mmCIF file of C-alpha atoms and ligand atoms in Angstrom:
data_model
loop_
_atom_site.group_PDB
_atom_site.id
_atom_site.type_symbol
_atom_site.label_atom_id
_atom_site.label_comp_id
_atom_site.label_asym_id
_atom_site.label_seq_id
_atom_site.Cartn_x
_atom_site.Cartn_y
_atom_site.Cartn_z
ATOM 1 C CA MET A 1 40.649 209.128 209.095
ATOM 2 C CA ALA A 2 38.942 208.393 212.525
ATOM 3 C CA ALA A 3 35.577 207.202 212.306
ATOM 4 C CA ARG A 4 34.334 210.107 214.735
ATOM 5 C CA THR A 5 35.784 213.217 212.573
ATOM 6 C CA ALA A 6 34.250 211.721 209.185
ATOM 7 C CA PHE A 7 30.750 211.577 210.644
ATOM 8 C CA ALA A 8 28.727 213.731 213.420
ATOM 9 C CA CYS A 9 26.852 211.046 214.685
ATOM 10 C CA ILE A 10 23.446 211.688 216.168
ATOM 11 C CA ARG A 11 22.847 210.092 219.216
ATOM 12 C CA SER A 12 19.106 209.025 220.058
ATOM 13 C CA LEU A 13 18.029 209.321 223.422
ATOM 14 C CA GLN A 14 16.603 206.015 225.276
ATOM 15 C CA PHE A 15 13.856 206.905 228.011
ATOM 16 C CA THR A 16 14.065 203.586 230.001
ATOM 17 C CA SER A 17 13.621 203.568 233.670
ATOM 18 C CA ARG A 18 17.048 203.735 234.420
ATOM 19 C CA SER A 19 17.582 206.956 232.077
ATOM 20 C CA THR A 20 14.707 208.514 233.809
ATOM 21 C CA ARG A 21 16.258 207.958 237.094
ATOM 22 C CA ARG A 22 19.422 209.447 235.942
ATOM 23 C CA LEU A 23 17.632 212.301 234.127
ATOM 24 C CA SER A 24 16.156 213.228 237.446
ATOM 25 C CA LEU A 25 19.525 212.784 239.049
ATOM 26 C CA LEU A 26 20.946 215.225 236.625
ATOM 27 C CA GLN A 27 18.479 217.834 237.100
ATOM 28 C CA LYS A 28 18.706 217.701 240.836
ATOM 29 C CA HIS A 29 22.773 218.196 240.267
ATOM 30 C CA LEU A 30 21.941 221.127 237.995
ATOM 31 C CA ALA A 31 19.335 222.603 240.408
ATOM 32 C CA ALA A 32 22.065 222.556 243.126
ATOM 33 C CA GLY A 33 24.422 224.230 240.695
ATOM 34 C CA ARG A 34 27.097 221.702 240.622
ATOM 35 C CA HIS A 35 28.821 220.742 237.338
ATOM 36 C CA PHE A 36 28.337 217.419 235.872
ATOM 37 C CA SER A 37 29.905 215.215 233.388
ATOM 38 C CA VAL A 38 28.446 214.273 229.856
ATOM 39 C CA GLU A 39 29.715 210.530 231.197
ATOM 40 C CA ALA A 40 27.020 210.656 234.234
ATOM 41 C CA MET A 41 24.424 210.452 231.317
ATOM 42 C CA ASP A 42 25.862 207.383 229.576
ATOM 43 C CA GLU A 43 23.291 204.650 228.973
ATOM 44 C CA GLU A 44 23.825 201.132 228.693
ATOM 45 C CA VAL A 45 23.034 200.900 225.387
ATOM 46 C CA ILE A 46 24.198 203.869 222.885
ATOM 47 C CA VAL A 47 22.103 204.187 219.571
ATOM 48 C CA GLU A 48 23.419 206.641 216.935
ATOM 49 C CA ARG A 49 23.205 207.365 213.532
ATOM 50 C CA CYS A 50 26.347 207.749 211.695
ATOM 51 C CA GLY A 51 26.199 208.837 207.872
ATOM 52 C CA ASN A 52 24.368 205.890 206.258
ATOM 53 C CA ALA A 53 24.919 203.344 209.035
ATOM 54 C CA ALA A 54 23.193 202.475 212.390
ATOM 55 C CA VAL A 55 25.563 202.226 215.240
ATOM 56 C CA ILE A 56 24.658 200.395 218.442
ATOM 57 C CA THR A 57 27.179 200.351 221.444
ATOM 58 C CA LEU A 58 26.804 197.906 224.152
ATOM 59 C CA ASN A 59 28.064 200.394 226.887
ATOM 60 C CA ARG A 60 28.712 198.391 230.120
ATOM 61 C CA PRO A 61 32.479 198.563 229.927
ATOM 62 C CA LYS A 62 32.784 197.867 233.487
ATOM 63 C CA ALA A 63 30.893 194.412 233.003
ATOM 64 C CA LEU A 64 32.619 193.422 229.908
ATOM 65 C CA ASN A 65 29.560 194.989 228.372
ATOM 66 C CA ALA A 66 27.536 191.782 229.504
ATOM 67 C CA LEU A 67 24.020 191.822 228.244
ATOM 68 C CA ASN A 68 21.206 192.638 230.549
ATOM 69 C CA MET A 69 17.480 192.774 230.069
ATOM 70 C CA ASN A 70 17.377 196.560 229.943
ATOM 71 C CA MET A 71 19.923 196.143 226.859
ATOM 72 C CA ILE A 72 17.572 193.588 225.165
ATOM 73 C CA LYS A 73 14.659 195.496 225.670
ATOM 74 C CA ILE A 74 16.395 198.581 224.100
ATOM 75 C CA ILE A 75 18.195 196.925 221.200
ATOM 76 C CA TYR A 76 15.187 194.893 219.812
ATOM 77 C CA PRO A 77 12.961 197.646 218.887
ATOM 78 C CA GLN A 78 15.591 199.646 217.778
ATOM 79 C CA LEU A 79 16.797 196.923 215.423
ATOM 80 C CA LYS A 80 13.342 196.521 213.915
ATOM 81 C CA MET A 81 13.277 200.231 213.137
ATOM 82 C CA MET A 82 16.379 200.585 211.554
ATOM 83 C CA GLU A 83 15.387 197.411 209.241
ATOM 84 C CA ASN A 84 12.580 199.421 208.293
ATOM 85 C CA ASP A 85 14.431 202.616 207.813
ATOM 86 C CA PRO A 86 15.554 202.854 204.174
ATOM 87 C CA ASP A 87 18.335 205.616 204.963
ATOM 88 C CA VAL A 88 19.524 202.779 207.198
ATOM 89 C CA LYS A 89 22.197 201.027 204.793
ATOM 90 C CA VAL A 90 24.037 199.012 206.933
ATOM 91 C CA ILE A 91 23.855 198.376 210.873
ATOM 92 C CA ILE A 92 26.907 197.993 213.318
ATOM 93 C CA MET A 93 27.108 196.377 216.642
ATOM 94 C CA LYS A 94 29.894 197.040 218.902
ATOM 95 C CA GLY A 95 31.190 197.070 222.356
ATOM 96 C CA ALA A 96 32.448 199.789 224.264
ATOM 97 C CA GLY A 97 36.118 199.982 225.625
ATOM 98 C CA ASP A 98 38.908 197.748 224.377
ATOM 99 C CA LYS A 99 38.396 194.877 226.557
ATOM 100 C CA ALA A 100 35.004 193.260 225.505
ATOM 101 C CA PHE A 101 32.478 193.114 222.638
ATOM 102 C CA CYS A 102 30.179 191.183 225.126
ATOM 103 C CA ALA A 103 31.235 188.849 227.773
ATOM 104 C CA GLY A 104 27.873 187.050 228.131
ATOM 105 C CA GLY A 105 24.341 187.537 229.545
ATOM 106 C CA ASP A 106 23.822 188.643 233.030
ATOM 107 C CA ILE A 107 23.117 185.185 233.935
ATOM 108 C CA ARG A 108 23.852 186.318 237.650
ATOM 109 C CA ALA A 109 20.479 188.610 237.858
ATOM 110 C CA VAL A 110 18.900 185.396 236.102
ATOM 111 C CA ALA A 111 19.818 183.056 238.971
ATOM 112 C CA ASP A 112 19.137 185.964 241.349
ATOM 113 C CA GLY A 113 15.595 186.326 239.923
ATOM 114 C CA LYS A 114 14.715 182.539 240.228
ATOM 115 C CA LYS A 115 15.742 182.723 243.911
ATOM 116 C CA SER A 116 13.390 185.488 244.534
ATOM 117 C CA GLY A 117 10.781 184.105 242.645
ATOM 118 C CA ASN A 118 10.327 186.888 239.821
ATOM 119 C CA THR A 119 9.803 186.245 236.177
ATOM 120 C CA VAL A 120 13.374 187.100 235.039
ATOM 121 C CA PRO A 121 14.330 183.710 234.295
ATOM 122 C CA SER A 122 11.398 183.130 232.102
ATOM 123 C CA GLU A 123 11.518 186.556 230.341
ATOM 124 C CA PHE A 124 15.173 186.978 229.893
ATOM 125 C CA PHE A 125 15.921 183.630 227.569
ATOM 126 C CA ARG A 126 12.664 184.505 225.742
ATOM 127 C CA GLU A 127 13.960 187.967 224.853
ATOM 128 C CA GLU A 128 17.541 187.033 224.286
ATOM 129 C CA TYR A 129 16.511 184.499 221.849
ATOM 130 C CA LYS A 130 14.078 186.878 220.066
ATOM 131 C CA LEU A 131 16.650 189.001 219.459
ATOM 132 C CA ASN A 132 19.416 186.404 218.240
ATOM 133 C CA TYR A 133 16.475 185.488 215.807
ATOM 134 C CA ALA A 134 15.612 189.170 214.606
ATOM 135 C CA ILE A 135 19.737 189.115 214.312
ATOM 136 C CA GLY A 136 19.657 186.262 212.213
ATOM 137 C CA THR A 137 16.888 187.328 209.704
ATOM 138 C CA LEU A 138 17.740 191.102 209.504
ATOM 139 C CA LYS A 139 16.828 192.368 205.905
ATOM 140 C CA THR A 140 19.639 195.156 206.526
ATOM 141 C CA PRO A 141 23.455 194.221 206.253
ATOM 142 C CA TYR A 142 24.565 193.490 209.783
ATOM 143 C CA VAL A 143 28.316 193.906 211.036
ATOM 144 C CA ALA A 144 29.173 192.974 214.418
ATOM 145 C CA LEU A 145 32.655 194.001 215.589
ATOM 146 C CA ILE A 146 33.519 191.467 218.099
ATOM 147 C CA HIS A 147 36.644 192.961 218.956
ATOM 148 C CA GLY A 148 37.613 191.906 222.612
ATOM 149 C CA ILE A 149 35.762 189.066 224.684
ATOM 150 C CA THR A 150 33.104 187.686 222.915
ATOM 151 C CA MET A 151 31.577 185.021 224.743
ATOM 152 C CA GLY A 152 28.070 183.140 225.450
ATOM 153 C CA GLY A 153 25.163 186.071 225.114
ATOM 154 C CA GLY A 154 27.875 188.066 223.062
ATOM 155 C CA VAL A 155 28.191 185.164 220.525
ATOM 156 C CA GLY A 156 24.403 185.432 220.162
ATOM 157 C CA LEU A 157 24.763 189.002 219.124
ATOM 158 C CA SER A 158 27.193 188.341 216.351
ATOM 159 C CA VAL A 159 27.344 184.988 215.118
ATOM 160 C CA HIS A 160 24.101 184.849 213.430
ATOM 161 C CA GLY A 161 24.450 188.069 211.834
ATOM 162 C CA MET A 162 25.581 188.593 208.438
ATOM 163 C CA PHE A 163 29.215 189.868 209.028
ATOM 164 C CA ARG A 164 31.333 189.127 211.977
ATOM 165 C CA VAL A 165 34.645 190.747 212.167
ATOM 166 C CA ALA A 166 37.359 189.690 214.679
ATOM 167 C CA THR A 167 40.633 191.111 215.696
ATOM 168 C CA GLY A 168 43.855 190.293 217.078
ATOM 169 C CA LYS A 169 42.144 190.984 220.407
ATOM 170 C CA THR A 170 38.972 188.864 220.030
ATOM 171 C CA VAL A 171 38.818 186.098 222.409
ATOM 172 C CA PHE A 172 35.777 183.742 221.632
ATOM 173 C CA ALA A 173 34.373 181.127 223.821
ATOM 174 C CA MET A 174 30.767 178.971 224.664
ATOM 175 C CA PRO A 175 31.915 178.338 228.587
ATOM 176 C CA GLU A 176 28.254 177.343 229.976
ATOM 177 C CA THR A 177 29.488 174.130 230.767
ATOM 178 C CA ALA A 178 31.618 175.456 233.635
ATOM 179 C CA ILE A 179 28.437 177.120 234.979
ATOM 180 C CA GLY A 180 26.050 174.378 234.970
ATOM 181 C CA PHE A 181 24.231 175.616 231.751
ATOM 182 C CA PHE A 182 24.480 174.974 228.253
ATOM 183 C CA PRO A 183 25.685 176.584 225.219
ATOM 184 C CA ASP A 184 22.622 178.749 224.051
ATOM 185 C CA VAL A 185 21.680 181.725 221.858
ATOM 186 C CA GLY A 186 21.557 179.620 218.899
ATOM 187 C CA GLY A 187 24.391 177.209 219.872
ATOM 188 C CA GLY A 188 22.836 174.240 218.812
ATOM 189 C CA HIS A 189 22.456 175.852 215.556
ATOM 190 C CA PHE A 190 26.057 177.264 214.838
ATOM 191 C CA LEU A 191 28.576 174.909 216.490
ATOM 192 C CA PRO A 192 27.438 171.830 214.550
ATOM 193 C CA ARG A 193 27.868 173.609 211.417
ATOM 194 C CA LEU A 194 31.736 174.319 212.012
ATOM 195 C CA HIS A 195 34.400 172.207 210.698
ATOM 196 C CA GLY A 196 34.088 168.339 211.549
ATOM 197 C CA ARG A 197 33.670 167.989 215.488
ATOM 198 C CA LEU A 198 35.158 171.457 216.336
ATOM 199 C CA GLY A 199 31.826 172.850 217.571
ATOM 200 C CA LEU A 200 31.235 170.048 219.809
ATOM 201 C CA TYR A 201 34.754 170.178 221.092
ATOM 202 C CA LEU A 202 34.371 174.127 221.850
ATOM 203 C CA ALA A 203 30.926 173.439 223.343
ATOM 204 C CA LEU A 204 31.958 170.594 225.897
ATOM 205 C CA THR A 205 35.116 172.030 226.621
ATOM 206 C CA GLY A 206 34.656 175.974 226.610
ATOM 207 C CA THR A 207 38.128 176.258 224.700
ATOM 208 C CA ARG A 208 38.924 179.540 223.979
ATOM 209 C CA LEU A 209 39.604 180.986 220.510
ATOM 210 C CA ARG A 210 41.761 184.035 219.893
ATOM 211 C CA GLY A 211 42.300 186.390 216.809
ATOM 212 C CA ARG A 212 42.813 184.690 213.645
ATOM 213 C CA ASP A 213 41.610 181.485 214.878
ATOM 214 C CA VAL A 214 38.146 182.818 215.356
ATOM 215 C CA GLN A 215 37.679 183.769 211.753
ATOM 216 C CA LEU A 216 39.478 180.538 210.346
ATOM 217 C CA ALA A 217 37.039 178.404 212.621
ATOM 218 C CA GLY A 218 34.132 180.267 210.597
ATOM 219 C CA VAL A 219 32.572 182.118 213.734
ATOM 220 C CA ALA A 220 33.914 185.114 212.196
ATOM 221 C CA THR A 221 33.534 186.140 208.242
ATOM 222 C CA HIS A 222 36.549 188.565 208.596
ATOM 223 C CA TYR A 223 39.847 189.307 210.465
ATOM 224 C CA VAL A 224 40.922 192.874 210.542
ATOM 225 C CA ASP A 225 43.786 194.349 212.373
ATOM 226 C CA ALA A 226 42.514 196.308 215.658
ATOM 227 C CA ASP A 227 44.016 199.902 214.586
ATOM 228 C CA LYS A 228 42.012 199.428 211.251
ATOM 229 C CA ILE A 229 38.511 199.241 212.795
ATOM 230 C CA GLY A 230 38.319 203.271 212.631
ATOM 231 C CA ASP A 231 38.905 203.073 209.097
ATOM 232 C CA LEU A 232 36.554 200.370 208.540
ATOM 233 C CA GLU A 233 33.784 202.091 210.613
ATOM 234 C CA SER A 234 34.174 205.187 208.355
ATOM 235 C CA GLN A 235 33.719 203.225 205.131
ATOM 236 C CA LEU A 236 30.859 201.635 206.237
ATOM 237 C CA MET A 237 29.132 205.034 207.317
ATOM 238 C CA SER A 238 29.417 206.094 203.533
ATOM 239 C CA VAL A 239 28.126 202.907 201.905
ATOM 240 C CA SER A 240 25.777 203.992 199.234
ATOM 241 C CA SER A 241 23.501 201.508 199.453
ATOM 242 C CA ASP A 242 22.457 198.322 201.455
ATOM 243 C CA ASN A 243 23.626 195.838 198.969
ATOM 244 C CA ALA A 244 25.399 193.006 201.094
ATOM 245 C CA LEU A 245 28.004 192.567 198.134
ATOM 246 C CA GLU A 246 29.054 196.263 198.512
ATOM 247 C CA ILE A 247 29.662 195.824 202.530
ATOM 248 C CA GLY A 248 31.008 192.676 201.956
ATOM 249 C CA LYS A 249 33.917 194.092 199.551
ATOM 250 C CA ILE A 250 34.758 196.962 202.168
ATOM 251 C CA LEU A 251 35.010 194.057 204.664
ATOM 252 C CA ASP A 252 37.304 191.842 202.245
ATOM 253 C CA ASP A 253 39.456 194.766 201.182
ATOM 254 C CA VAL A 254 40.300 195.604 204.921
ATOM 255 C CA HIS A 255 40.762 191.898 205.814
ATOM 256 C CA GLN A 256 43.139 191.382 202.895
ATOM 257 C CA LYS A 257 45.163 194.521 204.316
ATOM 258 C CA SER A 258 45.529 192.908 207.730
ATOM 259 C CA SER A 259 48.713 191.385 209.092
ATOM 260 C CA SER A 260 48.942 187.707 207.419
ATOM 261 C CA GLU A 261 51.288 186.839 210.402
ATOM 262 C CA GLU A 262 50.098 183.821 212.268
ATOM 263 C CA ALA A 263 47.695 183.096 209.330
ATOM 264 C CA ASP A 264 47.601 179.657 210.308
ATOM 265 C CA PHE A 265 44.847 178.195 212.118
ATOM 266 C CA SER A 266 46.422 177.181 215.257
ATOM 267 C CA LEU A 267 44.079 174.664 216.181
ATOM 268 C CA LYS A 268 44.512 173.095 212.485
ATOM 269 C CA LYS A 269 47.420 170.625 213.812
ATOM 270 C CA ARG A 270 44.501 169.935 216.397
ATOM 271 C CA LEU A 271 41.578 169.268 214.013
ATOM 272 C CA ASN A 272 42.021 165.383 212.994
ATOM 273 C CA GLN A 273 42.574 164.486 216.757
ATOM 274 C CA ILE A 274 39.464 166.823 217.890
ATOM 275 C CA ASN A 275 37.598 164.978 215.323
ATOM 276 C CA ARG A 276 38.940 161.272 216.193
ATOM 277 C CA CYS A 277 38.111 162.175 219.955
ATOM 278 C CA PHE A 278 35.059 163.873 219.581
ATOM 279 C CA GLU A 279 33.289 161.806 217.088
ATOM 280 C CA SER A 280 30.964 159.760 219.328
ATOM 281 C CA ASN A 281 27.412 161.180 220.625
ATOM 282 C CA SER A 282 27.875 159.701 223.922
ATOM 283 C CA LEU A 283 29.937 161.599 226.569
ATOM 284 C CA GLU A 284 31.551 158.161 227.694
ATOM 285 C CA GLY A 285 32.214 157.531 224.227
ATOM 286 C CA ILE A 286 34.022 160.672 223.815
ATOM 287 C CA MET A 287 36.171 160.256 227.359
ATOM 288 C CA ASP A 288 37.057 156.820 226.238
ATOM 289 C CA ALA A 289 38.678 158.108 222.903
ATOM 290 C CA LEU A 290 40.680 160.552 224.851
ATOM 291 C CA HIS A 291 41.599 157.851 227.248
ATOM 292 C CA ALA A 292 42.918 156.042 224.142
ATOM 293 C CA ASP A 293 44.620 158.884 222.485
ATOM 294 C CA GLY A 294 46.463 159.002 225.638
ATOM 295 C CA SER A 295 48.536 162.162 224.351
ATOM 296 C CA ASP A 296 48.983 165.456 227.030
ATOM 297 C CA TRP A 297 46.597 167.403 225.130
ATOM 298 C CA ALA A 298 43.953 164.537 225.581
ATOM 299 C CA LYS A 299 44.828 164.228 229.085
ATOM 300 C CA GLU A 300 44.315 168.078 229.382
ATOM 301 C CA GLN A 301 40.879 167.734 227.484
ATOM 302 C CA LEU A 302 39.984 165.116 230.254
ATOM 303 C CA VAL A 303 40.947 167.175 233.282
ATOM 304 C CA THR A 304 38.954 170.105 232.035
ATOM 305 C CA LEU A 305 35.774 167.765 231.273
ATOM 306 C CA ASN A 306 35.758 166.460 234.694
ATOM 307 C CA LYS A 307 35.161 169.838 236.044
ATOM 308 C CA MET A 308 32.169 170.443 233.593
ATOM 309 C CA SER A 309 28.644 169.746 234.756
ATOM 310 C CA PRO A 310 27.720 166.279 233.692
ATOM 311 C CA THR A 311 24.174 166.916 232.833
ATOM 312 C CA SER A 312 25.442 170.158 231.137
ATOM 313 C CA MET A 313 27.858 167.977 229.109
ATOM 314 C CA LYS A 314 25.053 165.497 228.274
ATOM 315 C CA VAL A 315 22.608 167.877 227.232
ATOM 316 C CA THR A 316 25.116 169.743 225.155
ATOM 317 C CA ILE A 317 25.907 166.497 223.118
ATOM 318 C CA ARG A 318 22.102 166.061 222.701
ATOM 319 C CA GLU A 319 21.361 169.864 221.861
ATOM 320 C CA LEU A 320 24.022 169.968 219.280
ATOM 321 C CA GLU A 321 22.692 166.432 217.606
ATOM 322 C CA GLU A 322 19.488 167.694 217.418
ATOM 323 C CA GLY A 323 20.349 171.295 216.109
ATOM 324 C CA ARG A 324 22.358 170.269 213.230
ATOM 325 C CA ARG A 325 19.134 169.394 211.641
ATOM 326 C CA LEU A 326 17.061 172.473 212.778
ATOM 327 C CA ASN A 327 16.895 176.189 211.464
ATOM 328 C CA LEU A 328 17.791 178.988 213.504
ATOM 329 C CA LYS A 329 14.160 179.496 214.589
ATOM 330 C CA GLU A 330 13.365 175.916 215.501
ATOM 331 C CA ASP A 331 17.066 175.582 217.358
ATOM 332 C CA LEU A 332 16.224 178.706 219.447
ATOM 333 C CA GLU A 333 12.763 177.274 220.215
ATOM 334 C CA MET A 334 14.442 174.055 221.452
ATOM 335 C CA GLU A 335 17.046 175.894 223.425
ATOM 336 C CA TYR A 336 14.335 177.915 225.178
ATOM 337 C CA ARG A 337 12.851 174.510 226.612
ATOM 338 C CA ILE A 338 16.508 173.453 227.476
ATOM 339 C CA SER A 339 17.018 176.918 229.336
ATOM 340 C CA GLN A 340 13.614 176.743 231.166
ATOM 341 C CA ARG A 341 14.194 172.922 232.429
ATOM 342 C CA PHE A 342 17.760 174.051 233.648
ATOM 343 C CA MET A 343 16.157 176.745 235.960
ATOM 344 C CA ASP A 344 14.361 173.963 237.653
ATOM 345 C CA GLY A 345 17.760 172.032 238.474
ATOM 346 C CA ASN A 346 20.572 172.263 240.607
ATOM 347 C CA ASP A 347 23.413 173.079 238.394
ATOM 348 C CA PHE A 348 23.305 176.199 236.864
ATOM 349 C CA PHE A 349 22.569 177.953 240.369
ATOM 350 C CA GLU A 350 25.525 175.960 241.708
ATOM 351 C CA GLY A 351 27.842 176.972 238.719
ATOM 352 C CA VAL A 352 26.664 180.643 238.838
ATOM 353 C CA ARG A 353 27.583 180.733 242.664
ATOM 354 C CA ALA A 354 30.947 178.970 242.236
ATOM 355 C CA VAL A 355 31.912 180.647 239.179
ATOM 356 C CA LEU A 356 30.609 184.111 239.272
ATOM 357 C CA VAL A 357 29.359 184.913 243.101
ATOM 358 C CA ASP A 358 31.942 182.923 245.867
ATOM 359 C CA ARG A 359 34.356 182.571 242.890
ATOM 360 C CA ASP A 360 35.415 179.669 244.825
ATOM 361 C CA ASN A 361 35.445 177.343 241.389
ATOM 362 C CA SER A 362 34.403 174.490 243.103
ATOM 363 C CA PRO A 363 30.951 173.557 242.170
ATOM 364 C CA LYS A 364 28.947 170.741 243.615
ATOM 365 C CA TRP A 365 27.270 169.200 240.775
ATOM 366 C CA LYS A 366 24.168 166.964 241.282
ATOM 367 C CA PRO A 367 24.482 164.410 240.021
ATOM 368 C CA SER A 368 28.041 164.567 240.346
ATOM 369 C CA SER A 369 28.990 161.551 237.754
ATOM 370 C CA ILE A 370 28.543 161.110 234.618
ATOM 371 C CA SER A 371 27.271 157.748 234.683
ATOM 372 C CA ALA A 372 24.371 158.880 236.833
ATOM 373 C CA VAL A 373 22.972 161.353 234.095
ATOM 374 C CA THR A 374 20.472 159.055 232.311
ATOM 375 C CA GLN A 375 19.431 159.337 228.575
ATOM 376 C CA ASP A 376 15.928 159.595 230.019
ATOM 377 C CA GLU A 377 17.011 162.563 232.630
ATOM 378 C CA VAL A 378 18.747 164.404 229.487
ATOM 379 C CA GLY A 379 15.179 163.908 227.305
ATOM 380 C CA THR A 380 13.464 165.811 229.858
ATOM 381 C CA TYR A 381 15.234 168.803 228.740
ATOM 382 C CA PHE A 382 14.033 168.468 225.473
ATOM 383 C CA GLN A 383 10.089 168.362 226.543
ATOM 384 C CA SER A 384 7.211 170.846 225.376
ATOM 385 C CA LEU A 385 6.602 173.151 227.790
ATOM 386 C CA GLY A 386 3.092 173.556 226.564
ATOM 387 C CA ASP A 387 1.589 177.116 226.272
ATOM 388 C CA GLN A 388 4.873 178.310 227.804
ATOM 389 C CA ASP A 389 6.700 177.497 224.755
ATOM 390 C CA LEU A 390 8.763 180.119 222.712
ATOM 391 C CA ASN A 391 7.191 180.605 219.157
ATOM 392 C CA LEU A 392 9.395 182.922 217.137
ATOM 393 C CA GLN A 393 8.229 184.817 214.113
HETATM 394 C C1 LIG B 401 30.807 180.553 232.193
HETATM 395 C C2 LIG B 401 29.789 181.221 231.395
HETATM 396 C C3 LIG B 401 29.581 182.759 231.818
HETATM 397 C C4 LIG B 401 30.832 183.410 232.656
HETATM 398 C C5 LIG B 401 32.061 182.758 233.193
HETATM 399 C C6 LIG B 401 32.128 181.237 232.862
HETATM 400 C C7 LIG B 401 28.537 183.169 231.182
HETATM 401 C C8 LIG B 401 28.535 184.726 231.464
HETATM 402 C C9 LIG B 401 29.356 185.460 232.378
HETATM 403 C C10 LIG B 401 29.477 186.906 232.947
HETATM 404 C C11 LIG B 401 30.717 187.688 232.611
HETATM 405 C C12 LIG B 401 30.955 189.049 233.079
HETATM 406 C C13 LIG B 401 29.927 189.508 233.334
HETATM 407 C C14 LIG B 401 28.548 188.832 233.421
HETATM 408 C C15 LIG B 401 28.461 187.539 233.424
HETATM 409 O O1 LIG B 401 30.829 184.732 232.708
HETATM 410 O O2 LIG B 401 27.761 182.938 230.672
HETATM 411 O O3 LIG B 401 27.463 189.465 234.298
HETATM 412 O O4 LIG B 401 29.412 191.022 233.583
HETATM 413 O O5 LIG B 401 27.524 185.372 231.303
HETATM 414 O O6 LIG B 401 33.133 180.563 233.423
HETATM 415 O O7 LIG B 401 28.948 180.578 231.103
#
């Protein structure tokens, strides 16, 4: 049975500046006697109560549901209300459409904001990490349906939650070293906790994991066939308690019924090689090990690493090294310092320009060579911001 027919979902209206604008637009059109479609009122986030579940849908499918400030400001208070509502037994986070759960943060708006001197760059990361922490500490069971592209900011909306469900269409990546940034949204916490050196490898190279690999790597807790998602949602909407075991059982059951083809971790044959080549905590050490390995795979990794921001890579190594020992709160507070330090540098703006704005994919990193990024310079990304520090609670 399809989820939509099983439960009449009750949609809560979000009165943001955008919806107010749309509402007045709608009123104008109605006054002019024109026909108006329901889609015209669509919001960037849809919040619904469906049976015993609360469902949050990221609703910017044309932008691959990339997370912007408006969305964060809607989601955070809604999550807190859901958590305190005894009728909400489970919270579901999903993306609209078939392409993406969430392709990242609206990093372009952040870069534009810095150039025009507004407070978006300091506020965006503060609010985003606050939301990541809220998800990581929710009392109510939380299920992120990471169907489609799940990168950067989208990873932060899922990986810290109790349950993450991948499908055959899931594409996971932390690609930030390509835009002169670093794997944030709690990357420093979850990446060093994956098998061996897998997290550091994913963080430095931005390698994408697909389908089952996303679950086998430990990023997702479950894998279900895409055509079983509707049925899974229906079952979650009719849970009788907020007991994580009951929800876990539903997920385990659908997971077990999903195709076991290609069940082998496709990275499995590479894990030893990854662990060997990415063992060092210095970028020079990693590159030396890849040269020494000499395989086609190792050569490909060197080509990839040579395109990334040297500053991003060195800061990322240190971030994961520190983050291994930190809880999520401490890690996000550290990442906020790093994010703000990147706002004072060159590479983030140059990376956004080259990858997202001009799309020439030829960023001019400063410094451009790996040897020119000193450990002293890396250390400045971890310094206190004084009264500007993020203090999560
Ligand atoms: C590396 C990245 C990001 C990226 C591409 C990269 C990133 C990010 C986006 C993105 C995608 C779709 C959007 C959007 C941003 O792309 O972090 O606004 O609509 O957010 O190669 O790190």
